[in-house]
Amino acid sequence: MRTVHSRVPDEQRVGTRAGLAAGQCGVGQREGDHGGRGDGRGRWRRLGAKSGAALAASAVLGVGLLSGCSSSSDSGGDAKTLTVFAAASLKQSFTQLGAEYEKQHPGVKVTFSFAGSSDLVTQLNQGAPADVFASADQANMDKAVKGGRIKDQPTTFATNTLTIVTPPGNPAHIAALADLSKPGLRLVVCAPQVPCGAAAKKVTTDANVAITPVSEESSVTDVLAKVTTGQADAGLVYVTDAASAGAKVQTVNFPESAKAVNSYPIAAVADSKNSGAAKDFVALVTGPDGRKILQQNGFVLP
């Protein structure tokens, strides 16, 4: 897995195929970007075309990488990079879906930016280029619609609920949601503006469980990491993330989680330069192949 040539942080952007040839063909690059926030619109630029001499030198160094490398006007737009902004909890399933999409659509490379949905919608509404947006809740998708980046009707493709994760052996002896209020417990949750944080707030408030987290993270994967590295006694994460961690965590399910079911909507970005490919990716996610992969990763289908 590799990143496209962009200044978005490496841990957020994961390319499903090598991006070197795409970079030499002039893939968009952003100046001064730090996670896509604060620069506003208009800072994205195209890499300049190389001179004939430079291209000749490149050919000597690696003809194979540049085969088929030409401008979209020369190639008819055959060489494409599809950029998908997706909630962090979708990383495992969407990486698999990206590989499946590339298999079904030769010549298209799928690149992902995985992060908290609130961070992703902020980037979108500040002008970050993307082709598809998949959120872990409807609220952040609505923000993208309000910001004008989404104009198609979003499609709900999966749902998810919370569970408690602890280090192996459950050293803090967590057995129920109420145990998360134990004095001295190192509890980690998502920040309230993040879908998993909003769900955590709802289930604990509805159950009258007063929690005092030692940390509020910007994504569910960050919460999981705090538990798997021993920095927390317990964390509230999605069941899909707990499943992906395997033996690194112990899971404690609780019935109150049914009160906060998160729905995952997806839509093509309105100003996508690859609108056809974007809609094809949405169709894959919502179709039989996508549903199979999502279900294998623990998501509940609508």
Short mmCIF file of N, CA and C in Angstrom, two decimals, residues 89-90 92 159-163 237-246 296-300:
data_model
loop_
_atom_site.label_atom_id
_atom_site.label_comp_id
_atom_site.label_asym_id
_atom_site.label_seq_id
_atom_site.Cartn_x
_atom_site.Cartn_y
_atom_site.Cartn_z
N SER A 89 -13.06 3.96 10.77
CA SER A 89 -13.56 2.62 11.06
C SER A 89 -13.79 1.78 9.80
N LEU A 90 -13.67 2.41 8.62
CA LEU A 90 -13.86 1.70 7.37
C LEU A 90 -12.55 1.24 6.74
N GLN A 92 -10.26 -1.16 7.11
CA GLN A 92 -10.03 -2.54 6.70
C GLN A 92 -10.94 -2.95 5.55
N THR A 159 -24.33 -0.22 9.14
CA THR A 159 -24.53 0.33 10.48
C THR A 159 -23.51 -0.31 11.43
N ASN A 160 -23.30 0.36 12.57
CA ASN A 160 -22.28 -0.10 13.51
C ASN A 160 -22.71 0.29 14.92
N THR A 161 -22.28 -0.45 15.90
CA THR A 161 -22.56 -0.13 17.30
C THR A 161 -21.28 -0.21 18.12
N LEU A 162 -21.36 0.27 19.36
CA LEU A 162 -20.19 0.31 20.23
C LEU A 162 -20.03 -0.95 21.06
N THR A 163 -18.82 -1.17 21.48
CA THR A 163 -18.50 -2.20 22.46
C THR A 163 -17.36 -1.69 23.32
N VAL A 237 -15.25 1.54 21.49
CA VAL A 237 -14.98 1.52 20.05
C VAL A 237 -16.12 0.80 19.35
N TYR A 238 -16.10 0.83 18.03
CA TYR A 238 -17.09 0.08 17.27
C TYR A 238 -16.77 -1.42 17.32
N VAL A 239 -17.81 -2.22 17.18
CA VAL A 239 -17.61 -3.67 17.20
C VAL A 239 -16.69 -4.11 16.07
N THR A 240 -16.73 -3.40 14.94
CA THR A 240 -15.88 -3.76 13.81
C THR A 240 -14.41 -3.54 14.14
N ASP A 241 -14.10 -2.47 14.86
CA ASP A 241 -12.71 -2.20 15.23
C ASP A 241 -12.22 -3.21 16.26
N ALA A 242 -13.10 -3.58 17.18
CA ALA A 242 -12.73 -4.60 18.16
C ALA A 242 -12.42 -5.91 17.47
N ALA A 243 -13.23 -6.25 16.47
CA ALA A 243 -13.00 -7.50 15.73
C ALA A 243 -11.68 -7.46 14.98
N SER A 244 -11.35 -6.30 14.41
CA SER A 244 -10.11 -6.19 13.63
C SER A 244 -8.87 -6.31 14.52
N ALA A 245 -9.01 -5.97 15.81
CA ALA A 245 -7.88 -6.05 16.74
C ALA A 245 -7.57 -7.48 17.17
N GLY A 246 -8.53 -8.37 17.03
CA GLY A 246 -8.31 -9.77 17.36
C GLY A 246 -7.90 -9.99 18.81
N GLN A 296 -18.42 -9.33 6.19
CA GLN A 296 -17.27 -10.12 6.66
C GLN A 296 -16.45 -9.35 7.70
N ASN A 297 -16.50 -8.03 7.63
CA ASN A 297 -15.75 -7.19 8.56
C ASN A 297 -16.57 -6.76 9.78
N GLY A 298 -17.76 -7.34 9.94
CA GLY A 298 -18.54 -7.11 11.14
C GLY A 298 -19.60 -6.03 11.07
N PHE A 299 -19.75 -5.38 9.92
CA PHE A 299 -20.79 -4.36 9.79
C PHE A 299 -22.16 -5.03 9.65
N VAL A 300 -23.18 -4.33 10.11
CA VAL A 300 -24.55 -4.78 9.93
C VAL A 300 -25.10 -4.07 8.70
#
